[in-house]
PDB file of C-alpha atoms and ligand atoms in Angstrom:
ATOM      1  CA  MET A   3       0.147  -0.228  -0.005  1.00 97.00           C
ATOM      2  CA  LYS A   4       1.275   3.496  -1.040  1.00 98.00           C
ATOM      3  CA  LEU A   5       0.704   5.980   1.953  1.00 98.00           C
ATOM      4  CA  ILE A   6       0.588   9.821   2.556  1.00 99.00           C
ATOM      5  CA  LEU A   7       0.964  10.829   6.023  1.00 99.00           C
ATOM      6  CA  ASP A   8      -0.630  14.178   6.664  1.00 99.00           C
ATOM      7  CA  LEU A   9       1.231  15.427  10.271  1.00 98.00           C
ATOM      8  CA  ASP A  10       1.343  18.396  12.157  1.00 98.00           C
ATOM      9  CA  THR A  11       4.474  17.168  13.796  1.00 98.00           C
ATOM     10  CA  GLY A  12       4.081  16.683  17.147  1.00 97.00           C
ATOM     11  CA  ILE A  13       5.424  13.452  18.823  1.00 98.00           C
ATOM     12  CA  ASP A  14       2.930  11.132  18.278  1.00 98.00           C
ATOM     13  CA  ASP A  15       2.899  12.414  14.787  1.00 98.00           C
ATOM     14  CA  ALA A  16       6.810  11.647  14.709  1.00 98.00           C
ATOM     15  CA  LEU A  17       5.956   8.375  16.254  1.00 98.00           C
ATOM     16  CA  ALA A  18       3.489   7.624  13.283  1.00 98.00           C
ATOM     17  CA  LEU A  19       6.057   8.609  10.807  1.00 98.00           C
ATOM     18  CA  ALA A  20       8.522   6.122  12.498  1.00 98.00           C
ATOM     19  CA  TYR A  21       5.511   3.638  12.416  1.00 98.00           C
ATOM     20  CA  ALA A  22       5.035   3.765   8.824  1.00 98.00           C
ATOM     21  CA  LEU A  23       8.691   3.089   8.049  1.00 98.00           C
ATOM     22  CA  ALA A  24       8.515   0.280  10.296  1.00 98.00           C
ATOM     23  CA  LEU A  25       5.611  -1.421   8.709  1.00 98.00           C
ATOM     24  CA  PRO A  26       5.807  -3.853   6.060  1.00 95.00           C
ATOM     25  CA  ASP A  27       3.848  -3.749   2.896  1.00 94.00           C
ATOM     26  CA  VAL A  28       3.705   0.129   3.459  1.00 98.00           C
ATOM     27  CA  GLU A  29       5.508   2.267   1.068  1.00 98.00           C
ATOM     28  CA  LEU A  30       5.606   5.795   2.399  1.00 98.00           C
ATOM     29  CA  ILE A  31       5.668   8.053  -0.519  1.00 98.00           C
ATOM     30  CA  GLY A  32       5.224  11.626   0.733  1.00 98.00           C
ATOM     31  CA  VAL A  33       4.610  13.552   4.121  1.00 99.00           C
ATOM     32  CA  THR A  34       2.390  16.568   3.949  1.00 99.00           C
ATOM     33  CA  ALA A  35       2.749  19.053   6.599  1.00 98.00           C
ATOM     34  CA  VAL A  36      -0.001  21.123   8.274  1.00 98.00           C
ATOM     35  CA  PHE A  37      -0.143  23.760  11.318  1.00 98.00           C
ATOM     36  CA  GLY A  38      -1.307  22.325  14.558  1.00 98.00           C
ATOM     37  CA  ASN A  39       0.964  20.956  17.347  1.00 98.00           C
ATOM     38  CA  VAL A  40       3.429  23.491  15.774  1.00 98.00           C
ATOM     39  CA  THR A  41       3.706  26.035  12.920  1.00 98.00           C
ATOM     40  CA  ARG A  42       3.573  24.820   9.503  1.00 98.00           C
ATOM     41  CA  GLU A  43       7.006  25.770   8.935  1.00 98.00           C
ATOM     42  CA  ARG A  44       8.243  23.718  11.924  1.00 98.00           C
ATOM     43  CA  SER A  45       5.964  20.817  11.017  1.00 98.00           C
ATOM     44  CA  VAL A  46       8.009  20.676   7.695  1.00 98.00           C
ATOM     45  CA  GLU A  47      11.119  21.349   9.145  1.00 98.00           C
ATOM     46  CA  ASN A  48      10.366  18.471  11.899  1.00 98.00           C
ATOM     47  CA  ASN A  49       9.235  16.069   9.087  1.00 98.00           C
ATOM     48  CA  ARG A  50      12.366  16.431   6.999  1.00 98.00           C
ATOM     49  CA  ASN A  51      14.701  16.126   9.933  1.00 98.00           C
ATOM     50  CA  LEU A  52      12.680  12.821  11.339  1.00 98.00           C
ATOM     51  CA  LEU A  53      12.930  11.400   7.743  1.00 98.00           C
ATOM     52  CA  ALA A  54      16.433  12.002   7.440  1.00 98.00           C
ATOM     53  CA  LEU A  55      17.300  10.584  11.120  1.00 98.00           C
ATOM     54  CA  LEU A  56      15.299   7.289  10.301  1.00 98.00           C
ATOM     55  CA  GLY A  57      17.347   6.709   6.869  1.00 97.00           C
ATOM     56  CA  ALA A  58      14.511   8.130   4.636  1.00 98.00           C
ATOM     57  CA  ALA A  59      15.580  11.492   3.600  1.00 98.00           C
ATOM     58  CA  GLY A  60      14.077  10.767   0.043  1.00 97.00           C
ATOM     59  CA  VAL A  61      10.542  10.713   0.918  1.00 98.00           C
ATOM     60  CA  PRO A  62       9.298  13.994  -0.277  1.00 98.00           C
ATOM     61  CA  VAL A  63       7.664  16.515   2.151  1.00 98.00           C
ATOM     62  CA  ALA A  64       5.288  18.936   1.068  1.00 98.00           C
ATOM     63  CA  SER A  65       4.257  22.068   2.856  1.00 98.00           C
ATOM     64  CA  GLY A  66       0.566  22.829   3.460  1.00 98.00           C
ATOM     65  CA  ALA A  67      -1.886  24.988   5.529  1.00 98.00           C
ATOM     66  CA  ALA A  68      -0.341  27.458   7.734  1.00 98.00           C
ATOM     67  CA  HIS A  69      -3.735  28.154   9.552  1.00 98.00           C
ATOM     68  CA  ALA A  70      -7.301  26.999   9.703  1.00 98.00           C
ATOM     69  CA  TRP A  71     -10.057  28.035   6.992  1.00 98.00           C
ATOM     70  CA  ALA A  72     -11.782  30.610   9.074  1.00 98.00           C
ATOM     71  CA  ALA A  73      -8.298  32.084  10.337  1.00 98.00           C
ATOM     72  CA  GLU A  74      -5.415  34.379   9.123  1.00 97.00           C
ATOM     73  CA  SER A  75      -2.754  33.055  11.150  1.00 97.00           C
ATOM     74  CA  TYR A  76      -1.962  30.492  13.760  1.00 97.00           C
ATOM     75  CA  GLN A  77       0.437  30.237  16.674  1.00 95.00           C
ATOM     76  CA  PRO A  78       0.464  27.292  18.706  1.00 95.00           C
ATOM     77  CA  GLY A  79      -0.944  27.967  22.541  1.00 90.00           C
ATOM     78  CA  GLU A  80       0.319  26.708  25.616  1.00 90.00           C
ATOM     79  CA  PHE A  81      -1.562  23.383  25.557  1.00 86.00           C
ATOM     80  CA  LYS A  82       0.593  22.247  22.613  1.00 92.00           C
ATOM     81  CA  TYR A  83       3.873  23.409  24.321  1.00 91.00           C
ATOM     82  CA  ARG A  84       3.155  21.353  27.476  1.00 91.00           C
ATOM     83  CA  ILE A  85       2.402  18.229  25.472  1.00 92.00           C
ATOM     84  CA  HIS A  86       4.955  18.336  22.600  1.00 94.00           C
ATOM     85  CA  GLY A  87       7.561  20.519  23.731  1.00 95.00           C
ATOM     86  CA  GLY A  88       8.767  24.194  22.354  1.00 94.00           C
ATOM     87  CA  ASN A  89       9.958  22.525  18.995  1.00 97.00           C
ATOM     88  CA  GLY A  90       7.363  19.984  18.733  1.00 97.00           C
ATOM     89  CA  ILE A  91       9.183  16.775  19.263  1.00 98.00           C
ATOM     90  CA  GLY A  92       9.896  17.037  22.996  1.00 97.00           C
ATOM     91  CA  ASN A  93      12.772  19.467  22.744  1.00 97.00           C
ATOM     92  CA  VAL A  94      15.076  17.024  21.031  1.00 98.00           C
ATOM     93  CA  ALA A  95      17.457  18.692  18.839  1.00 97.00           C
ATOM     94  CA  LEU A  96      17.882  16.720  15.421  1.00 98.00           C
ATOM     95  CA  PRO A  97      20.694  17.227  12.809  1.00 97.00           C
ATOM     96  CA  ALA A  98      19.211  19.290   9.838  1.00 98.00           C
ATOM     97  CA  SER A  99      17.978  17.675   6.634  1.00 98.00           C
ATOM     98  CA  THR A 100      19.794  18.631   3.678  1.00 97.00           C
ATOM     99  CA  ALA A 101      16.691  17.333   1.566  1.00 97.00           C
ATOM    100  CA  PRO A 102      15.044  19.903  -0.339  1.00 97.00           C
ATOM    101  CA  VAL A 103      11.107  20.572   0.406  1.00 98.00           C
ATOM    102  CA  CYS A 104       8.958  19.215  -2.226  1.00 98.00           C
ATOM    103  CA  GLY A 105       7.907  22.086  -4.833  1.00 97.00           C
ATOM    104  CA  THR A 106       4.143  20.939  -4.860  1.00 98.00           C
ATOM    105  CA  PRO A 107       1.841  22.196  -2.153  1.00 98.00           C
ATOM    106  CA  ALA A 108       0.357  19.563   0.199  1.00 98.00           C
ATOM    107  CA  ALA A 109      -3.218  19.288  -1.092  1.00 98.00           C
ATOM    108  CA  GLU A 110      -2.030  19.200  -4.930  1.00 98.00           C
ATOM    109  CA  PHE A 111       0.316  16.506  -3.775  1.00 99.00           C
ATOM    110  CA  ILE A 112      -2.249  14.554  -2.243  1.00 99.00           C
ATOM    111  CA  VAL A 113      -4.506  14.772  -5.236  1.00 98.00           C
ATOM    112  CA  GLU A 114      -1.772  13.949  -7.679  1.00 98.00           C
ATOM    113  CA  ALA A 115      -1.042  10.623  -5.705  1.00 98.00           C
ATOM    114  CA  ALA A 116      -4.796   9.944  -5.399  1.00 98.00           C
ATOM    115  CA  ARG A 117      -4.946  10.225  -9.565  1.00 98.00           C
ATOM    116  CA  ARG A 118      -2.088   8.207 -10.144  1.00 98.00           C
ATOM    117  CA  PHE A 119      -2.457   5.254  -7.403  1.00 98.00           C
ATOM    118  CA  GLY A 120      -6.194   5.385  -6.679  1.00 98.00           C
ATOM    119  CA  GLY A 121      -7.402   2.426  -4.423  1.00 98.00           C
ATOM    120  CA  GLY A 122      -3.918   1.754  -4.064  1.00 98.00           C
ATOM    121  CA  LEU A 123      -3.224   4.744  -2.079  1.00 98.00           C
ATOM    122  CA  ALA A 124      -3.967   5.422   1.524  1.00 98.00           C
ATOM    123  CA  VAL A 125      -3.901   8.906   3.162  1.00 99.00           C
ATOM    124  CA  VAL A 126      -3.691   9.217   6.956  1.00 99.00           C
ATOM    125  CA  ALA A 127      -4.412  12.790   8.631  1.00 99.00           C
ATOM    126  CA  THR A 128      -3.353  13.188  11.940  1.00 98.00           C
ATOM    127  CA  GLY A 129      -3.378  17.193  12.588  1.00 98.00           C
ATOM    128  CA  PRO A 130      -6.423  19.639  11.839  1.00 98.00           C
ATOM    129  CA  LEU A 131      -8.076  18.562   8.118  1.00 99.00           C
ATOM    130  CA  THR A 132      -7.203  21.671   6.642  1.00 99.00           C
ATOM    131  CA  ASN A 133      -4.806  20.017   3.865  1.00 98.00           C
ATOM    132  CA  LEU A 134      -7.441  17.019   3.535  1.00 99.00           C
ATOM    133  CA  ALA A 135     -10.179  19.332   2.972  1.00 99.00           C
ATOM    134  CA  ASP A 136      -8.365  21.427   0.372  1.00 99.00           C
ATOM    135  CA  ALA A 137      -7.477  18.036  -1.344  1.00 99.00           C
ATOM    136  CA  ILE A 138     -11.086  17.442  -1.533  1.00 98.00           C
ATOM    137  CA  ARG A 139     -11.979  20.766  -2.873  1.00 98.00           C
ATOM    138  CA  LEU A 140      -9.400  20.516  -5.378  1.00 98.00           C
ATOM    139  CA  ASP A 141     -10.746  17.032  -7.187  1.00 98.00           C
ATOM    140  CA  ARG A 142     -13.196  15.536  -5.283  1.00 98.00           C
ATOM    141  CA  ALA A 143     -13.327  12.389  -7.605  1.00 98.00           C
ATOM    142  CA  ALA A 144      -9.850  11.815  -7.479  1.00 98.00           C
ATOM    143  CA  MET A 145     -10.005  11.766  -3.550  1.00 98.00           C
ATOM    144  CA  ALA A 146     -13.365   9.553  -3.878  1.00 98.00           C
ATOM    145  CA  SER A 147     -10.917   7.024  -5.505  1.00 98.00           C
ATOM    146  CA  VAL A 148      -8.555   6.708  -2.595  1.00 98.00           C
ATOM    147  CA  GLY A 149      -8.162   3.328  -0.943  1.00 98.00           C
ATOM    148  CA  ALA A 150      -8.382   4.532   2.706  1.00 98.00           C
ATOM    149  CA  ILE A 151      -8.794   7.739   4.418  1.00 98.00           C
ATOM    150  CA  SER A 152      -8.225   7.596   7.867  1.00 98.00           C
ATOM    151  CA  ILE A 153      -7.714  10.473  10.294  1.00 98.00           C
ATOM    152  CA  MET A 154      -6.931  11.000  13.988  1.00 98.00           C
ATOM    153  CA  GLY A 155      -9.651  13.282  15.412  1.00 98.00           C
ATOM    154  CA  GLY A 156     -12.832  13.632  17.135  1.00 98.00           C
ATOM    155  CA  ALA A 157     -14.481  12.349  20.054  1.00 98.00           C
ATOM    156  CA  LEU A 158     -18.149  10.565  19.632  1.00 98.00           C
ATOM    157  CA  THR A 159     -18.241   8.861  22.688  1.00 97.00           C
ATOM    158  CA  VAL A 160     -15.915  10.305  25.142  1.00 98.00           C
ATOM    159  CA  PRO A 161     -15.233  13.909  26.225  1.00 97.00           C
ATOM    160  CA  GLY A 162     -13.035  16.051  24.370  1.00 97.00           C
ATOM    161  CA  ASN A 163      -9.396  16.851  25.164  1.00 94.00           C
ATOM    162  CA  ARG A 164      -9.479  20.518  24.158  1.00 95.00           C
ATOM    163  CA  THR A 165     -12.958  21.506  25.248  1.00 97.00           C
ATOM    164  CA  PRO A 166     -15.496  19.618  27.392  1.00 97.00           C
ATOM    165  CA  PHE A 167     -16.832  18.758  23.763  1.00 97.00           C
ATOM    166  CA  ALA A 168     -13.962  18.834  21.154  1.00 98.00           C
ATOM    167  CA  GLU A 169     -10.825  17.310  20.296  1.00 98.00           C
ATOM    168  CA  ALA A 170      -7.842  19.233  19.447  1.00 97.00           C
ATOM    169  CA  ASN A 171      -7.228  18.577  15.865  1.00 98.00           C
ATOM    170  CA  ILE A 172     -10.935  19.280  15.078  1.00 98.00           C
ATOM    171  CA  CYS A 173     -10.934  22.176  17.159  1.00 98.00           C
ATOM    172  CA  ASP A 174      -8.111  23.512  15.302  1.00 98.00           C
ATOM    173  CA  ASP A 175     -10.081  23.772  11.898  1.00 98.00           C
ATOM    174  CA  PRO A 176     -13.646  22.906  12.633  1.00 98.00           C
ATOM    175  CA  GLU A 177     -14.798  24.137   9.206  1.00 98.00           C
ATOM    176  CA  ALA A 178     -12.456  22.174   7.379  1.00 99.00           C
ATOM    177  CA  ALA A 179     -13.362  18.955   9.295  1.00 98.00           C
ATOM    178  CA  LYS A 180     -17.137  19.718   8.657  1.00 98.00           C
ATOM    179  CA  TYR A 181     -16.278  19.661   5.141  1.00 98.00           C
ATOM    180  CA  VAL A 182     -14.378  16.568   5.154  1.00 98.00           C
ATOM    181  CA  PHE A 183     -17.062  14.626   7.027  1.00 98.00           C
ATOM    182  CA  GLU A 184     -20.076  16.292   4.739  1.00 98.00           C
ATOM    183  CA  SER A 185     -18.198  15.427   1.658  1.00 98.00           C
ATOM    184  CA  GLY A 186     -19.541  12.082   1.946  1.00 96.00           C
ATOM    185  CA  LEU A 187     -16.282  10.492   1.128  1.00 98.00           C
ATOM    186  CA  PRO A 188     -15.562   7.221   2.968  1.00 98.00           C
ATOM    187  CA  VAL A 189     -13.453   8.547   5.995  1.00 98.00           C
ATOM    188  CA  THR A 190     -12.367   6.426   9.245  1.00 98.00           C
ATOM    189  CA  MET A 191     -12.466   8.656  12.369  1.00 98.00           C
ATOM    190  CA  VAL A 192      -9.955   7.346  14.935  1.00 98.00           C
ATOM    191  CA  GLY A 193     -10.720   9.722  17.739  1.00 98.00           C
ATOM    192  CA  LEU A 194     -10.179   9.963  21.621  1.00 98.00           C
ATOM    193  CA  ASP A 195     -12.792   7.118  21.597  1.00 98.00           C
ATOM    194  CA  VAL A 196     -10.115   4.720  21.010  1.00 98.00           C
ATOM    195  CA  THR A 197      -6.841   6.450  21.059  1.00 98.00           C
ATOM    196  CA  MET A 198      -7.212   7.161  24.853  1.00 96.00           C
ATOM    197  CA  GLN A 199      -7.224   3.392  25.583  1.00 96.00           C
ATOM    198  CA  THR A 200      -3.978   2.762  23.805  1.00 97.00           C
ATOM    199  CA  LYS A 201      -0.970   4.377  26.061  1.00 95.00           C
ATOM    200  CA  ILE A 202       2.814   4.241  26.075  1.00 93.00           C
ATOM    201  CA  LEU A 203       4.577   3.903  29.329  1.00 89.00           C
ATOM    202  CA  GLU A 204       8.302   3.428  30.389  1.00 89.00           C
ATOM    203  CA  LYS A 205       8.064  -0.195  30.147  1.00 90.00           C
ATOM    204  CA  ASP A 206       6.964  -0.204  26.671  1.00 92.00           C
ATOM    205  CA  ILE A 207       9.616   1.586  25.264  1.00 92.00           C
ATOM    206  CA  ALA A 208      12.631  -0.048  27.493  1.00 93.00           C
ATOM    207  CA  ARG A 209      13.669  -2.046  24.470  1.00 94.00           C
ATOM    208  CA  TRP A 210      14.054   0.997  22.221  1.00 97.00           C
ATOM    209  CA  ARG A 211      16.489   2.273  25.097  1.00 95.00           C
ATOM    210  CA  ALA A 212      18.412  -0.951  24.638  1.00 95.00           C
ATOM    211  CA  ILE A 213      19.469   0.127  20.954  1.00 97.00           C
ATOM    212  CA  ASP A 214      22.535   2.371  20.644  1.00 95.00           C
ATOM    213  CA  THR A 215      22.015   4.558  17.786  1.00 96.00           C
ATOM    214  CA  PRO A 216      21.114   8.480  17.422  1.00 97.00           C
ATOM    215  CA  ALA A 217      17.723   7.559  15.995  1.00 97.00           C
ATOM    216  CA  ALA A 218      16.857   5.446  19.117  1.00 98.00           C
ATOM    217  CA  ALA A 219      18.034   7.817  21.571  1.00 97.00           C
ATOM    218  CA  ALA A 220      16.004  10.469  19.825  1.00 98.00           C
ATOM    219  CA  LEU A 221      12.910   8.464  19.413  1.00 98.00           C
ATOM    220  CA  VAL A 222      13.334   7.385  23.321  1.00 97.00           C
ATOM    221  CA  ALA A 223      13.815  11.052  24.433  1.00 97.00           C
ATOM    222  CA  MET A 224      10.719  12.120  22.602  1.00 97.00           C
ATOM    223  CA  ALA A 225       8.489   9.299  23.765  1.00 96.00           C
ATOM    224  CA  GLU A 226       9.707   9.941  27.276  1.00 94.00           C
ATOM    225  CA  TYR A 227       8.797  13.480  27.392  1.00 94.00           C
ATOM    226  CA  TYR A 228       5.550  12.737  25.772  1.00 94.00           C
ATOM    227  CA  TYR A 229       4.414   9.986  28.373  1.00 92.00           C
ATOM    228  CA  LYS A 230       5.328  12.495  31.050  1.00 90.00           C
ATOM    229  CA  ASN A 231       3.304  15.385  29.772  1.00 89.00           C
ATOM    230  CA  GLU A 232       0.569  14.486  27.370  1.00 86.00           C
ATOM    231  CA  SER A 233      -2.114  13.715  30.243  1.00 80.00           C
ATOM    232  CA  GLU A 234      -3.270  17.158  31.692  1.00 72.00           C
ATOM    233  CA  ASP A 235      -3.370  15.623  35.455  1.00 72.00           C
ATOM    234  CA  GLY A 236       0.236  14.587  35.364  1.00 65.00           C
ATOM    235  CA  THR A 237      -0.810  10.892  35.245  1.00 72.00           C
ATOM    236  CA  LEU A 238       1.839   9.032  33.401  1.00 75.00           C
ATOM    237  CA  GLY A 239       1.177   7.713  30.044  1.00 87.00           C
ATOM    238  CA  GLY A 240       1.074   9.259  26.713  1.00 93.00           C
ATOM    239  CA  ALA A 241      -2.073   8.196  23.997  1.00 95.00           C
ATOM    240  CA  ILE A 242      -0.709   6.919  20.889  1.00 97.00           C
ATOM    241  CA  HIS A 243      -3.266   8.866  19.124  1.00 98.00           C
ATOM    242  CA  ASP A 244      -1.473   9.061  15.551  1.00 98.00           C
ATOM    243  CA  PRO A 245      -0.081   5.915  15.228  1.00 98.00           C
ATOM    244  CA  LEU A 246      -3.570   4.296  15.898  1.00 98.00           C
ATOM    245  CA  ALA A 247      -5.000   6.145  12.892  1.00 98.00           C
ATOM    246  CA  LEU A 248      -2.166   4.545  10.616  1.00 98.00           C
ATOM    247  CA  GLU A 249      -3.118   1.232  12.212  1.00 98.00           C
ATOM    248  CA  ALA A 250      -6.807   1.739  11.372  1.00 98.00           C
ATOM    249  CA  ALA A 251      -5.771   2.176   7.483  1.00 98.00           C
ATOM    250  CA  VAL A 252      -3.516  -0.819   7.441  1.00 98.00           C
ATOM    251  CA  ASN A 253      -5.376  -3.226  10.054  1.00 97.00           C
ATOM    252  CA  PRO A 254      -9.027  -2.106  10.220  1.00 97.00           C
ATOM    253  CA  ALA A 255      -9.843  -5.784  11.651  1.00 97.00           C
ATOM    254  CA  ALA A 256      -8.154  -4.601  15.111  1.00 97.00           C
ATOM    255  CA  PHE A 257     -11.333  -2.091  15.505  1.00 98.00           C
ATOM    256  CA  SER A 258     -15.000  -2.196  16.006  1.00 98.00           C
ATOM    257  CA  MET A 259     -16.409   0.379  14.184  1.00 98.00           C
ATOM    258  CA  LEU A 260     -19.664   2.441  13.924  1.00 98.00           C
ATOM    259  CA  PRO A 261     -21.019   3.678  10.456  1.00 98.00           C
ATOM    260  CA  VAL A 262     -22.233   7.144  11.003  1.00 97.00           C
ATOM    261  CA  ASN A 263     -22.787  10.266   8.918  1.00 98.00           C
ATOM    262  CA  LEU A 264     -20.704  12.687  10.710  1.00 98.00           C
ATOM    263  CA  THR A 265     -20.538  16.418  10.972  1.00 98.00           C
ATOM    264  CA  VAL A 266     -18.863  19.238  13.233  1.00 98.00           C
ATOM    265  CA  VAL A 267     -20.550  21.753  15.335  1.00 98.00           C
ATOM    266  CA  THR A 268     -18.921  25.082  14.299  1.00 98.00           C
ATOM    267  CA  GLU A 269     -20.866  27.274  16.695  1.00 98.00           C
ATOM    268  CA  GLY A 270     -21.263  27.808  20.079  1.00 97.00           C
ATOM    269  CA  PRO A 271     -19.892  26.160  23.182  1.00 97.00           C
ATOM    270  CA  GLY A 272     -19.737  23.042  21.218  1.00 98.00           C
ATOM    271  CA  ARG A 273     -17.836  24.355  18.424  1.00 98.00           C
ATOM    272  CA  GLY A 274     -15.350  21.620  17.070  1.00 98.00           C
ATOM    273  CA  ARG A 275     -17.526  18.655  18.305  1.00 98.00           C
ATOM    274  CA  THR A 276     -17.924  15.574  16.218  1.00 98.00           C
ATOM    275  CA  VAL A 277     -21.699  14.636  16.029  1.00 98.00           C
ATOM    276  CA  GLY A 278     -24.070  12.593  13.839  1.00 97.00           C
ATOM    277  CA  ASP A 279     -25.498  14.913  11.107  1.00 97.00           C
ATOM    278  CA  MET A 280     -29.119  15.185  11.614  1.00 97.00           C
ATOM    279  CA  GLU A 281     -29.483  16.158   7.922  1.00 96.00           C
ATOM    280  CA  ARG A 282     -28.469  12.753   6.810  1.00 96.00           C
ATOM    281  CA  LEU A 283     -29.066  10.889   9.968  1.00 93.00           C
ATOM    282  CA  CYS A 284     -31.740   8.685   8.028  1.00 93.00           C
ATOM    283  CA  ASP A 285     -29.672   7.781   5.018  1.00 97.00           C
ATOM    284  CA  ALA A 286     -29.204   4.198   4.605  1.00 95.00           C
ATOM    285  CA  GLU A 287     -25.647   4.914   3.349  1.00 96.00           C
ATOM    286  CA  LYS A 288     -23.274   6.013   5.960  1.00 98.00           C
ATOM    287  CA  SER A 289     -19.942   7.552   4.821  1.00 97.00           C
ATOM    288  CA  ALA A 290     -17.922   7.668   7.840  1.00 98.00           C
ATOM    289  CA  ARG A 291     -16.659   4.806  10.308  1.00 98.00           C
ATOM    290  CA  VAL A 292     -16.287   5.612  13.670  1.00 98.00           C
ATOM    291  CA  ALA A 293     -13.643   3.636  15.615  1.00 98.00           C
ATOM    292  CA  VAL A 294     -15.274   2.895  18.915  1.00 98.00           C
ATOM    293  CA  GLY A 295     -13.421  -0.344  19.957  1.00 98.00           C
ATOM    294  CA  VAL A 296      -9.750  -1.286  19.585  1.00 98.00           C
ATOM    295  CA  GLY A 297      -7.498  -4.248  20.962  1.00 97.00           C
ATOM    296  CA  ALA A 298      -5.387  -1.765  22.794  1.00 97.00           C
ATOM    297  CA  ALA A 299      -2.877  -4.244  24.444  1.00 96.00           C
ATOM    298  CA  ALA A 300      -2.265  -5.860  21.087  1.00 97.00           C
ATOM    299  CA  PHE A 301      -1.779  -2.565  19.311  1.00 98.00           C
ATOM    300  CA  VAL A 302       0.654  -1.189  21.996  1.00 97.00           C
ATOM    301  CA  GLU A 303       2.758  -4.434  21.644  1.00 97.00           C
ATOM    302  CA  LYS A 304       2.816  -4.529  17.874  1.00 98.00           C
ATOM    303  CA  PHE A 305       3.457  -0.746  17.513  1.00 98.00           C
ATOM    304  CA  CYS A 306       6.568  -0.863  20.245  1.00 97.00           C
ATOM    305  CA  GLY A 307       7.821  -3.827  18.598  1.00 97.00           C
ATOM    306  CA  ALA A 308       7.922  -2.626  14.997  1.00 98.00           C
ATOM    307  CA  ILE A 309       9.529   0.640  16.097  1.00 98.00           C
ATOM    308  CA  ALA A 310      12.125  -1.466  18.059  1.00 97.00           C
ATOM    309  CA  ASP A 311      12.930  -3.660  14.899  1.00 97.00           C
ATOM    310  CA  LEU A 312      13.059  -0.469  12.845  1.00 97.00           C
ATOM    311  CA  LEU A 313      15.768   1.065  15.338  1.00 97.00           C
ATOM    312  CA  ALA A 314      17.638  -2.063  15.456  1.00 95.00           C
ATOM    313  CA  ARG A 315      17.883  -2.232  11.686  1.00 91.00           C
ATOM    314  CA  GLY A 316      20.101   1.104  12.062  1.00 80.00           C
TER     315      GLY A 316
HETATM  316  C1  LIG B   5      -4.101  15.167  18.478  1.00 50.96           C
HETATM  317  O1  LIG B   5      -3.711  16.331  18.923  1.00 50.96           O
HETATM  318  C2  LIG B   5      -2.434  16.290  18.836  1.00 50.96           C
HETATM  319  O2  LIG B   5      -1.807  16.979  20.068  1.00 50.96           O
HETATM  320  C3  LIG B   5      -1.764  15.042  18.550  1.00 50.96           C
HETATM  321  O3  LIG B   5      -0.662  15.030  17.865  1.00 50.96           O
HETATM  322  C4  LIG B   5      -2.920  14.313  17.972  1.00 50.96           C
HETATM  323  O4  LIG B   5      -2.854  14.322  16.656  1.00 50.96           O
HETATM  324  C5  LIG B   5      -4.745  14.368  20.004  1.00 50.96           C
HETATM  325  O5  LIG B   5      -5.878  15.151  20.293  1.00 50.96           O
HETATM  326 CA1  LIG B   6      -0.978  15.071  15.278  1.00 50.96          CA
END
């Protein structure tokens, strides 16, 4: 399967990137960068540096949206710095990649890949859905041919993590997320309903620590920062949000899915909340599948083992 990751990198985005490189049968053909955990520029830089660190500097990185559809600029707030550090990757300083930034803007990059690979392509978006929405707006038919679109975002059966109702990625661009869900394209939503069940702890990364390479040291430092800072109440454990959205694209059988026609609340205190669309409630066909159950322990084991194998390969 060809894969594009759309990332607002972000520690768990970085872990999703590593997981993509670790998975057999997945060919990462590009990374598109969006604002979110960090600025768009920082996301581009983090993606390029991480790819170089992991021996994949040749994977193109395309630059995408710098802010939400309804905004004119963006700066990450305190909430993001607490979870991901000042540079998005736990304040870990990576050597600068010398690979050039891809000349094609993110949305065009995604659409070109959709036209070329159709059902052989998976697009996994783990930040605000602005790039994905832009791609659908550019060429809906091409995006409808994509084999799998999986997003990390939203909260259907649990409270939000940004507001009592809303999850952070959706909250960062509710209008774009609404456009994606109302486009009618088949989208798998991997939200807090399941990602809060998959936590990473010190014991899980112990085997990464045993590997003596710069890449292993960097990922250990990022994961350590993350599991100590991700939960607001200081409870140890970081939710493996973004890698789980990738898992849903490659291994949907590991999830219980609820078919729903989704939309996003854009007004009032519920702004950013993912809910069933009353306009399409009675439609026989449901375009989104919401992950509401996951084999959590098996996933954490698979994820940590795959990253360990990747790091051990050097
Ligand atoms: C999402 O928000 C970001 O902090 C994470 O990278 C993840 O994509 C979780 O709500
Ligand atoms: Ca993310």
